[in-house]
Short mmCIF file of C-alpha atoms in Angstrom, two decimals:
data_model
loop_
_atom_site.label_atom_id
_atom_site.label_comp_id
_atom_site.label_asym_id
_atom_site.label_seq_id
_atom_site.Cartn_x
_atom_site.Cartn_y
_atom_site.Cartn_z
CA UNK A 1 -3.75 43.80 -12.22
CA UNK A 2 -3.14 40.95 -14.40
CA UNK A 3 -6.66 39.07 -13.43
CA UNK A 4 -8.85 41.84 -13.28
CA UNK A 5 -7.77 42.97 -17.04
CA UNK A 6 -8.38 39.28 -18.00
CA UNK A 7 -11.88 39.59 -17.37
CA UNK A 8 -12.18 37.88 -13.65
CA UNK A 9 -14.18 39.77 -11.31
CA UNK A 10 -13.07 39.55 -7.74
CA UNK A 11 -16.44 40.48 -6.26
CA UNK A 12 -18.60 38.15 -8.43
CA UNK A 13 -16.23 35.50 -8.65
CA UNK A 14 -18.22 32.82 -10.41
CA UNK A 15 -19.36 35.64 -12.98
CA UNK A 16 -18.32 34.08 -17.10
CA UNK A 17 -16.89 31.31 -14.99
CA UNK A 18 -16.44 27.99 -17.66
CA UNK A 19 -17.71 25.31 -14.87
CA UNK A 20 -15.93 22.40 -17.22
CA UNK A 21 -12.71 23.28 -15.61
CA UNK A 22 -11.63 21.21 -12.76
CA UNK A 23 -13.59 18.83 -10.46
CA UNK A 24 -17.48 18.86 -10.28
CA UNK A 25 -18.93 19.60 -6.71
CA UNK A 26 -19.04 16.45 -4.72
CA UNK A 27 -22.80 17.00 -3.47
CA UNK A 28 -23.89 16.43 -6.87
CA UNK A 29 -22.90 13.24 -6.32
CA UNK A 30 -24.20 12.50 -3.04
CA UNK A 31 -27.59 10.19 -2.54
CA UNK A 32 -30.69 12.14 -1.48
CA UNK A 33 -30.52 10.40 1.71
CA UNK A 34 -26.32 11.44 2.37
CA UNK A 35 -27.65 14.91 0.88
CA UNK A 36 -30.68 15.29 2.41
CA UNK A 37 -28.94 14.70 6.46
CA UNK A 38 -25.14 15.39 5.18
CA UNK A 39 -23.31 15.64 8.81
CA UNK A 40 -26.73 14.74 11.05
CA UNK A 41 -25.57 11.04 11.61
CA UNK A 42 -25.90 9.73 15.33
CA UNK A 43 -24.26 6.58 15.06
CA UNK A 44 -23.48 3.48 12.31
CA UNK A 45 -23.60 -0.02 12.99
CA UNK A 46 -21.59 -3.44 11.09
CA UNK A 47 -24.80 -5.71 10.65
CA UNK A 48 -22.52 -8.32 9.00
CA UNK A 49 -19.12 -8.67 7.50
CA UNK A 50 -19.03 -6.15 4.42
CA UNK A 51 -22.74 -4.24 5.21
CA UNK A 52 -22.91 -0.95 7.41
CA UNK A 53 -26.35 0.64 8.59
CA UNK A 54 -25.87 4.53 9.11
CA UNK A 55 -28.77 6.51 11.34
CA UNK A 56 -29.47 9.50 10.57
CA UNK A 57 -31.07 12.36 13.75
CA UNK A 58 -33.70 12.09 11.57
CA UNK A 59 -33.86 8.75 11.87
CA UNK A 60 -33.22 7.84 8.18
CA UNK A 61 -31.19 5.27 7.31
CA UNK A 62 -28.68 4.21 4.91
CA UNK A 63 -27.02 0.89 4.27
CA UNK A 64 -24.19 0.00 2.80
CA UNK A 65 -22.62 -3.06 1.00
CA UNK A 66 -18.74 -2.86 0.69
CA UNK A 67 -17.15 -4.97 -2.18
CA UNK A 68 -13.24 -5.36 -2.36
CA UNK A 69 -12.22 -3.80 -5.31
CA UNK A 70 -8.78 -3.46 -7.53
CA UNK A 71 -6.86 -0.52 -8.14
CA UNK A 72 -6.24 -1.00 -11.81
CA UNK A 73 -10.27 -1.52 -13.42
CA UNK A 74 -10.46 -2.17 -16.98
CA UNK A 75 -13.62 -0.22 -18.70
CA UNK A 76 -15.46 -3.28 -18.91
CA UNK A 77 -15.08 -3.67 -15.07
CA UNK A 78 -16.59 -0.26 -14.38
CA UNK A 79 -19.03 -0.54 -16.82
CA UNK A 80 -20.05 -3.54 -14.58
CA UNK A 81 -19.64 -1.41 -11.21
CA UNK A 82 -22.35 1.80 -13.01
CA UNK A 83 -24.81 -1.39 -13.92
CA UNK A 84 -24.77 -2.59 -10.54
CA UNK A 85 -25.39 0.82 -9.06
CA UNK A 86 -27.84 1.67 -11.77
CA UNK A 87 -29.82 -1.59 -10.76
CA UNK A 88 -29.91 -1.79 -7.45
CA UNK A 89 -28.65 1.89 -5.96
CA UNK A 90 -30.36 4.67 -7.97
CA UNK A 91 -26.95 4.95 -9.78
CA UNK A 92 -24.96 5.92 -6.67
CA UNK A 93 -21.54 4.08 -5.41
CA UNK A 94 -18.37 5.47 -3.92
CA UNK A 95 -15.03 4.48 -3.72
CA UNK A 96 -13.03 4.20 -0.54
CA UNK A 97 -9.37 5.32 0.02
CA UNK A 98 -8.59 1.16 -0.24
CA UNK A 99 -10.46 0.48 -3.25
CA UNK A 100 -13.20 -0.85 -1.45
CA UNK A 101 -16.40 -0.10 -3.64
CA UNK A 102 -19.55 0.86 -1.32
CA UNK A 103 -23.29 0.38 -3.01
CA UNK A 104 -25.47 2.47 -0.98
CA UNK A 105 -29.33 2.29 -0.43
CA UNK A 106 -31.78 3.26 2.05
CA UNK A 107 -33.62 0.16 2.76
CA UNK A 108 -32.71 -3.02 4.50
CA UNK A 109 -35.36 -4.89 2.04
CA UNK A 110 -32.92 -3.79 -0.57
CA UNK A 111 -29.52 -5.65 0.62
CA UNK A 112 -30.43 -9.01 0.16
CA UNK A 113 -30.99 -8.94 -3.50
CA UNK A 114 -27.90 -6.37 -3.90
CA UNK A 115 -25.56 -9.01 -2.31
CA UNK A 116 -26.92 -12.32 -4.28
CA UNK A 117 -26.20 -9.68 -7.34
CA UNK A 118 -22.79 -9.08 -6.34
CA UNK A 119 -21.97 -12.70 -5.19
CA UNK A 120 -23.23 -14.51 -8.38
CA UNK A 121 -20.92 -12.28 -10.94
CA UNK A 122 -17.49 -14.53 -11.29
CA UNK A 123 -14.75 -14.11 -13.44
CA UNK A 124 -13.14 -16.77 -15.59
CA UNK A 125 -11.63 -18.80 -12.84
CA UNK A 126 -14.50 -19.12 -10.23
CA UNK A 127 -13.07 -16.57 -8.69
CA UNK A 128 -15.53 -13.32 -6.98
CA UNK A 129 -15.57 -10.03 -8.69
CA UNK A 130 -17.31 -8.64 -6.01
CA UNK A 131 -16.34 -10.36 -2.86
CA UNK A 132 -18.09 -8.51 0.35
CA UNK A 133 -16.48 -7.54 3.54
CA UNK A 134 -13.52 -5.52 4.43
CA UNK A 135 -15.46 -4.25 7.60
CA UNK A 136 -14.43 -4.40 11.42
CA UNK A 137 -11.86 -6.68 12.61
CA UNK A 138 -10.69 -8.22 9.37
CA UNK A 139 -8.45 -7.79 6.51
CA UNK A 140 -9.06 -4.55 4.41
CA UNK A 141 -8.29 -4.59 0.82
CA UNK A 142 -4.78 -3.87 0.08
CA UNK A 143 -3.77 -0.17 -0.68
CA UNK A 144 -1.02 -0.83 -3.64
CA UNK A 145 1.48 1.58 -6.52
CA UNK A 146 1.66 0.69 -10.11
CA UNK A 147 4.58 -2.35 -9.87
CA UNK A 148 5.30 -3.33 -13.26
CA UNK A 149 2.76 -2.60 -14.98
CA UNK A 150 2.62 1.44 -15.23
CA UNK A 151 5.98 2.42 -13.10
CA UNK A 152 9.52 2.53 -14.38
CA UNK A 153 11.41 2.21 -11.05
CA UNK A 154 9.75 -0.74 -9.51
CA UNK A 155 11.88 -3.66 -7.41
CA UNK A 156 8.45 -5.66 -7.91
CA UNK A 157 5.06 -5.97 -9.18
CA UNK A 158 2.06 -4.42 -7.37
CA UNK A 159 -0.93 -5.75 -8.69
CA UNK A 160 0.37 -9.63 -8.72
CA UNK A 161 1.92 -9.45 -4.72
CA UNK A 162 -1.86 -8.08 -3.75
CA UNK A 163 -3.38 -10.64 -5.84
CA UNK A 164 -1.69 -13.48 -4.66
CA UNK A 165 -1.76 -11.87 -0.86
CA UNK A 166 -5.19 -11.71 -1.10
CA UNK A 167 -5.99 -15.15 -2.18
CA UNK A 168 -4.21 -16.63 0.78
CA UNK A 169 -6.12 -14.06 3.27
CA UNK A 170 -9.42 -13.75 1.34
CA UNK A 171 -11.29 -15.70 4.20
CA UNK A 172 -9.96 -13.05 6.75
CA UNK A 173 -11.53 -10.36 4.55
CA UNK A 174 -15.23 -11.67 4.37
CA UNK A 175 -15.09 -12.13 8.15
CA UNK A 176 -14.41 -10.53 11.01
CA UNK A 177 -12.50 -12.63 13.45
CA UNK A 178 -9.11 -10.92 13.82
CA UNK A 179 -8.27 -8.81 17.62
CA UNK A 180 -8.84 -5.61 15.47
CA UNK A 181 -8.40 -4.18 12.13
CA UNK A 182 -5.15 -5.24 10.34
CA UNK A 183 -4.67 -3.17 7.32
CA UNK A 184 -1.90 -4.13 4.57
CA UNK A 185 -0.22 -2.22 2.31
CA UNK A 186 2.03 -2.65 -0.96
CA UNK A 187 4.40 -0.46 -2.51
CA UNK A 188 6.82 -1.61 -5.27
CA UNK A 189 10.07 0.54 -3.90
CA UNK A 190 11.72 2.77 -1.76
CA UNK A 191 9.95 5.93 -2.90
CA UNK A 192 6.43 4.54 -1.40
CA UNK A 193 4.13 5.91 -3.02
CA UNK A 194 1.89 3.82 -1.41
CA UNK A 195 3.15 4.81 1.87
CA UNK A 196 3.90 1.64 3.38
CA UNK A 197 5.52 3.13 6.61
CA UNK A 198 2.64 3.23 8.52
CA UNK A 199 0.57 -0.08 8.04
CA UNK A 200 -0.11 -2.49 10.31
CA UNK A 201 1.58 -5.13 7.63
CA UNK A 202 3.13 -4.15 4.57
CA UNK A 203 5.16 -5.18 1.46
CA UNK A 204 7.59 -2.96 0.27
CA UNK A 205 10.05 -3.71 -3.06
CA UNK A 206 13.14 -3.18 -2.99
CA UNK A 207 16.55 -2.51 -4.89
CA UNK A 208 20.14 -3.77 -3.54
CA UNK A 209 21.79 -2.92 -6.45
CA UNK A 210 22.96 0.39 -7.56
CA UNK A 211 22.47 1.30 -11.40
CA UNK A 212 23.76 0.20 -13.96
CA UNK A 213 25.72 2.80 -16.50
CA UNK A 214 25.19 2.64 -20.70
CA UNK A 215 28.01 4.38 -21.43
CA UNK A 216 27.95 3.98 -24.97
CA UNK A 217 24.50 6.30 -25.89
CA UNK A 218 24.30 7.84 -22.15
CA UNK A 219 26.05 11.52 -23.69
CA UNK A 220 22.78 10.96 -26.56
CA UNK A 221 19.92 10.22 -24.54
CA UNK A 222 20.54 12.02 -21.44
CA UNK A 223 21.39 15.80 -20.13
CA UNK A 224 24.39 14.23 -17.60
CA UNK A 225 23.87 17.65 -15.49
CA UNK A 226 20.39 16.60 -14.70
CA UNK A 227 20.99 13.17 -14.01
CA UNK A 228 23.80 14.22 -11.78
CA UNK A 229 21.30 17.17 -10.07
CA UNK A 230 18.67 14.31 -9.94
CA UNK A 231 20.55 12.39 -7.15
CA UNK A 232 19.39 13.03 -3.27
CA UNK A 233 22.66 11.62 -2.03
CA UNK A 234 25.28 12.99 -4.22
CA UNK A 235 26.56 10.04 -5.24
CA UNK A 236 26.33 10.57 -9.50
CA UNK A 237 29.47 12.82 -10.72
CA UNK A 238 30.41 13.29 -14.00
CA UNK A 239 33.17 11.32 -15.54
CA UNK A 240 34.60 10.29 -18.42
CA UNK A 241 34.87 6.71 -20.25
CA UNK A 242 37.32 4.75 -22.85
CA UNK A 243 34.36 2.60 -24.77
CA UNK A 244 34.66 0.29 -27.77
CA UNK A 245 31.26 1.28 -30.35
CA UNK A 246 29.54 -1.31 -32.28
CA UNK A 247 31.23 -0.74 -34.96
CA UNK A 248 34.77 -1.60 -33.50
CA UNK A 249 36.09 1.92 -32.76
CA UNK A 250 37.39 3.23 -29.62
CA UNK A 251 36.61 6.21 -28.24
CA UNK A 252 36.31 8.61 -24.95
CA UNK A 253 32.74 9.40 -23.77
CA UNK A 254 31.11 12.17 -21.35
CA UNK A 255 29.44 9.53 -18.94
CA UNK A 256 28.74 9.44 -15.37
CA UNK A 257 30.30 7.69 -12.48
CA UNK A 258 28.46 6.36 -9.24
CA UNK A 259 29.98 5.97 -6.04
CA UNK A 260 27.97 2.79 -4.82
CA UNK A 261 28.11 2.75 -1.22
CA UNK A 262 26.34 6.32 -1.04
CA UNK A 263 23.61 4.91 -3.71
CA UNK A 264 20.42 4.75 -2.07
CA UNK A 265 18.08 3.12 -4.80
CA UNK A 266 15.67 5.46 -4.79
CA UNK A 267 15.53 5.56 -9.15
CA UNK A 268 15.24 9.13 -9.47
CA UNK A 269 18.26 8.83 -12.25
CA UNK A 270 16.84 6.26 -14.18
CA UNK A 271 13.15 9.07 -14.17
CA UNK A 272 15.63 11.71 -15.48
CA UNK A 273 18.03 9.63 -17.55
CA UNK A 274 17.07 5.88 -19.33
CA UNK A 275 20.84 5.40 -19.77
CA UNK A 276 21.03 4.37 -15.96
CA UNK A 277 18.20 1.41 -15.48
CA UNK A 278 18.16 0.56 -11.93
CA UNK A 279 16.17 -2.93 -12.12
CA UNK A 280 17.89 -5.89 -11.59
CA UNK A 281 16.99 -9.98 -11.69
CA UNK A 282 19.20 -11.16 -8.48
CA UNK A 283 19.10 -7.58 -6.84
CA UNK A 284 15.13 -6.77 -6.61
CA UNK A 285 13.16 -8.33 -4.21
CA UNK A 286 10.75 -7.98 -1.31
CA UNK A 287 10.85 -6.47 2.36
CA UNK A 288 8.31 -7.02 4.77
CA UNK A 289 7.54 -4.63 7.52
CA UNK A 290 5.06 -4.72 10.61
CA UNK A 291 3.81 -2.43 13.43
CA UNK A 292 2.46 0.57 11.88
CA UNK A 293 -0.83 2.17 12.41
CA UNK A 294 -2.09 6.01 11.94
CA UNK A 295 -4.75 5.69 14.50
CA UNK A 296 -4.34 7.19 18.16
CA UNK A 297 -6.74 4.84 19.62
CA UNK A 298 -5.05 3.07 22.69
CA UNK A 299 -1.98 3.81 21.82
CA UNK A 300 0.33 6.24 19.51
CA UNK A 301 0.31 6.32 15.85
CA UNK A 302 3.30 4.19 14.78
CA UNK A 303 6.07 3.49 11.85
CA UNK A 304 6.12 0.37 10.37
CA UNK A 305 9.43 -1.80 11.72
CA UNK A 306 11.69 -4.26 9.16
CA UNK A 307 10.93 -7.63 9.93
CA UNK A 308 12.52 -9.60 6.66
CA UNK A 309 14.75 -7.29 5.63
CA UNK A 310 14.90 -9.56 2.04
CA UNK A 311 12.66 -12.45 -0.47
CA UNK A 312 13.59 -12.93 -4.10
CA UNK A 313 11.11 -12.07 -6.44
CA UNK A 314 8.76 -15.76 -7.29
CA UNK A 315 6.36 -14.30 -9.58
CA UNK A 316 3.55 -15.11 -10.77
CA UNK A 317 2.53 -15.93 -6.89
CA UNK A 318 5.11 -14.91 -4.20
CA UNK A 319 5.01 -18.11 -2.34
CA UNK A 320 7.65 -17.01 -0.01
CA UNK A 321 6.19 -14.15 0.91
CA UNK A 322 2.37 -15.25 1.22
CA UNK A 323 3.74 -18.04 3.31
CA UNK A 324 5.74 -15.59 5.96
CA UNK A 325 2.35 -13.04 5.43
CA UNK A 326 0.13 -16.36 6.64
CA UNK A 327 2.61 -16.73 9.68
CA UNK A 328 2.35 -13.33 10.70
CA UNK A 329 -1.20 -12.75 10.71
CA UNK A 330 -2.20 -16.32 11.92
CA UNK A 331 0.60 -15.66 15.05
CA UNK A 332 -1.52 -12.38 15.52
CA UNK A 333 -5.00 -14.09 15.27
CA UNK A 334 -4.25 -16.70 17.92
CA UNK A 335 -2.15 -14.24 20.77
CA UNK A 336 -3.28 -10.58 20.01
CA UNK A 337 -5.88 -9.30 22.69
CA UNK A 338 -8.86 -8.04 21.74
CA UNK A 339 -9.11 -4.58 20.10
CA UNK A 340 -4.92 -4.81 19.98
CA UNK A 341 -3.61 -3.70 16.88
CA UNK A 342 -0.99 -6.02 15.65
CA UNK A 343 1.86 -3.52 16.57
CA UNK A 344 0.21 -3.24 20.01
CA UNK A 345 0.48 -6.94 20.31
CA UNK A 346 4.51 -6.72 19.05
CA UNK A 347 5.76 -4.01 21.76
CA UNK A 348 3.32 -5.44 24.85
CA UNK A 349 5.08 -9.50 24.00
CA UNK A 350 8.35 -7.92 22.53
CA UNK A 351 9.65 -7.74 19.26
CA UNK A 352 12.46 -10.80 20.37
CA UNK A 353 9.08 -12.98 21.32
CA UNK A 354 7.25 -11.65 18.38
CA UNK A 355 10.07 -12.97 15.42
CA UNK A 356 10.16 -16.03 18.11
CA UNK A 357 6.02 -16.90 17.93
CA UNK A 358 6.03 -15.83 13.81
CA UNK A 359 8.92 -18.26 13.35
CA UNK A 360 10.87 -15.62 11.48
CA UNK A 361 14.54 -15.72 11.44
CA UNK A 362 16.06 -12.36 13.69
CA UNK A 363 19.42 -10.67 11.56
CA UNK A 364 21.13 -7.61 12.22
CA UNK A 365 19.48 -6.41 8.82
CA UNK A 366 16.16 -5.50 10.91
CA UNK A 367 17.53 -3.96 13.90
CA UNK A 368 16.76 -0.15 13.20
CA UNK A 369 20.02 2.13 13.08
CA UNK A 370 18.26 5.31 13.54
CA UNK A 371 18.42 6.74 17.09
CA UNK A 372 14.62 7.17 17.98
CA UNK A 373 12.80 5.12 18.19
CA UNK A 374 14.83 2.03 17.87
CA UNK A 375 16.48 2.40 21.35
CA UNK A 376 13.01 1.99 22.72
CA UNK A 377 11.54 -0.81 20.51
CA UNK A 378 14.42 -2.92 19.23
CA UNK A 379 16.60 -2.34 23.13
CA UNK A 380 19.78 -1.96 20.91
CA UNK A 381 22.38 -2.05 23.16
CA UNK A 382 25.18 -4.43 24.69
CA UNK A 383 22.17 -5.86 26.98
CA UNK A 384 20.29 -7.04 24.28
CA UNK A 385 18.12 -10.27 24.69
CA UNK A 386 17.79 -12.98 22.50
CA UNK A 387 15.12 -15.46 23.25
CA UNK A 388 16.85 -18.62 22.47
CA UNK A 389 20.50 -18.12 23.84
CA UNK A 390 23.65 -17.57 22.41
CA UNK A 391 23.83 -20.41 20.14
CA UNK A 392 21.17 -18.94 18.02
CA UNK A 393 23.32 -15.43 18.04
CA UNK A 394 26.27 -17.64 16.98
CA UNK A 395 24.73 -19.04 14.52
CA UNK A 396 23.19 -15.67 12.95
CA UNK A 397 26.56 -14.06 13.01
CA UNK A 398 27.83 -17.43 10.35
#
C-alpha cells in the first residue's frame, strides 16, 4: 500500500512524524490552572459586566476579563494583546468565537490592575481599545465577513456597519441590563458567511441587481463554460454579441447572456469570471433581520425573520440603519420579559405588534414566501391582521 511504502507506520503512527505540520496541540496552550483541572469545573459566576470567576472541584479558581475585540487586528494590535497577557496573565489569552479577547488569571487580587491596564490604552480618537464586557444580558461583540475590505462579492462593508453599530450600542455592551443575551451578527451578502440566519439581530448586505456583462474582453478573461457551470440557478447561457472595440471595429463575440428574473445574487460568476461584476451603487444595500437564536433554552432554536427588507448604503456610518438597530433593541429593552430572547418577545406580542412597538414600516417584502414556518409566524393568509386598520394596508399597497 501506497502509505506503508512511503515510510508511515500504521502501528507507531507518530514514528518520523515532522510535528511542524498542521496545528499544535491545544493543551500546550492552556494555563496551568485550565490544565491542571481541564473538565473538573463545578460552576462559574459573572462578578461584573466583562469578568467571569470559574471554580474548579478542587476549588481553584480562575478569573477572567473579556475585552471586545475586532475581527481584522493589525500586527501592532496583537503585539499589544501578547504584552498585555505577558504582563498581567503569564502570557496566556484566548479568543472567543465573537472576537471577544479573554485575559485569564487565577487571582482576584490580580483583576483590578488588569482592567485599569486595559481601560487606560485609547486609540487616536478617545476611543477604548479594550472596552470590557460582552457578558450576561448585554450586547456581545458583533460576529462579521470581510465587506469591502478583503471580499470581492460584497453588497456592503463589514468592518464599518459593526463599527458604527457598535458605537451606538457600546453602553449595552459594558452592562448588563437587557431581558437576556441579544447577539448581532453582520454579513456583507447573500452567501453569509457569517451566518446571519440565526441571530437574535442581524445585518445582512444585499444585491438587487443582477450582473452586469463586459462583453468586449469577457471571451479573454474568462472560461464562459465555467462561468455558465458556476451558476446555482441556471440562469447564465452562452450567447453571442454584435460589439463595437475601442478601436472602432465591429465585431461578433462569444459572451454570455443572463436571464434576470432567475438571478439570485449570490456572485458566484463574478468568483469564477471578473467579466461579470455584480456590485452596484443604487442596487447594494442593507437588510435587517430579527428572531434568531441557536439556543434551546425556553424555547426552539430559531431562523432569523426579514424585518426591512431594504437601506441604501450611507457609509462611512450607516445612520439609517444604526437608527432602526437603536429602535429595535431599545423596543426590546423596555417590553421583553426577563430571560426572553428578543425572538421570544416577537412571537409571544406578535410580529404585527412587534413592527407596530419598533415603529418599522410592515411591506409585503418581509412576509416570508416559504411554506414552513411562515404560516405559523407571519399568519399569511386571507385572515391576516394588521394592527392599525385598513387604511394603513391601503396605504402600503400605493
Amino acid at each position: 500500500m501506497a502509505f506503508i511504502s512511503s515510510g508511515y507506520n500504521p502501528d507507531k503512527p507518530m514514528e518520523n512524524r515532522i510535528t511542524d505540520i498542521g496545528p499544535r496541540d491545544f493543551n500546550e496552550f492552556l494555563p496551568p490552572v485550565i490544565k491542571k483541572n481541564f473538565g473538573k469545573w463545578a460552576y462559574h459566576e459573572i462578578l461584573e459586566p466583562g469578568v467571569l470567576m470559574h471554580k474548579a472541584e478542587s476549588g481553584d479558581e480562575v478569573y477572567t476579563v473579556r475585552c471586545g475585540g475586532c475581527r481584522l487586528m493589525s500586527t501592532e494590535h496583537i503585539r499589544e494583546i501578547t504584552e498585555i497577557a505577558d504582563k498581567h496573565c503569564d502570557g496566556y489569552l484566548r479568543f472567543t468565537t465573537r472576537n471577544n479577547i479573554e485575559f485569564m488569571v487565577d487571582s482576584k487580587d490580580k483583576i483590578e490592575p488588569l482592567k485599569e491596564d486595559l481601560l487606560s490604552r485609547k486609540g487616536p480618537g478617545g476611543d477604548y481599545k479594550f472596552p470590557i464586557g460582552g457578558t450576561g444580558a448585554c450586547i456581545t461583540n458583533i460576529v462579521h465577513t470581510q465587506g469591502w475590505i478583503h471580499c470581492h462579492t460584497p453588497a456592503t462593508d463589514a468592518s464599518g456597519t459593526v463599527k458604527a453599530t457598535m458605537d451606538e450600542l457600546f453602553e449595552e455592551f459594558t452592562n448588563m441590563r437587557l431581558p437576556a443575551i441579544l447577539r448581532i451578527s453582520m454579513a456583507c451578502c447573500l452567501n453569509m458567511c457569517g451566518a446571519v440566519h440565526c441571530s437574535d439581530l442581524a445585518i445582512l448586505g444585499i444585491h438587487r441587481k443582477p450582473p452586469m456583462i463586459d462583453h468586449e474582453y469577457i471571451d479573454n478573461l474568462c472560461e464562459i463554460p465555467l462561468a455558465v457551470a458556476s451558476c446555482p440557478v441556471a440562469a447564465i447561457r452562452p450567447s453571442k454579441a454584435e460589439i463595437v472595440a475601442e478601436s472602432g471595429e465591429k465585431k461578433t463575440v462569444k459572451t454570455v447572456a443572463i436571464k434576470n428574473e432567475r438571478c439570485m445574487f449570490c456572485g458566484n460568476c463574478y468568483t469564477m469570471c471578473p467579466s461579470l461584476p455584480l456590485a452596484d451603487q443604487e442596487g447594494d444595500g442593507i437588510a435587517l433581520m430579527v428572531g434568531g437564536k441557536i439556543s434551546n433554552r425556553i424555547s426552539a432554536p430559531k431562523f432569523s425573520k426579514v424585518v426591512v427588507a431594504f437601506i441604501p448604503n450611507e457609509p462611512p456610518r450607516w445612520p439609517t440603519m444604526t437608527k432602526t438597530i437603536r429602535k429595535i433593541v431599545d423596543a426590546y429593552a423596555k417590553n421583553a420579559n426577563k430571560y426572553e430572547r428578543l425572538g421570544d418577545w416577537a412571537e409571544r406580542i406578535g410580529w404585527e405588534k412587534f413592527f407596530e412597538v419598533c415603529d418599522i414600516p410592515f411591506t409585503e417584502h418581509v412576509i416570508d414566501d416559504f411554506r414552513d414556518p411562515a404560516y405559523y409566524t407571519w399568519r399569511q393568509s386571507t385572515n391576516f391582521k394588521w394592527t392599525h386598520g385598513v387604511e394603513d394596508f391601503a396605504n402600503i399597497k400605493k
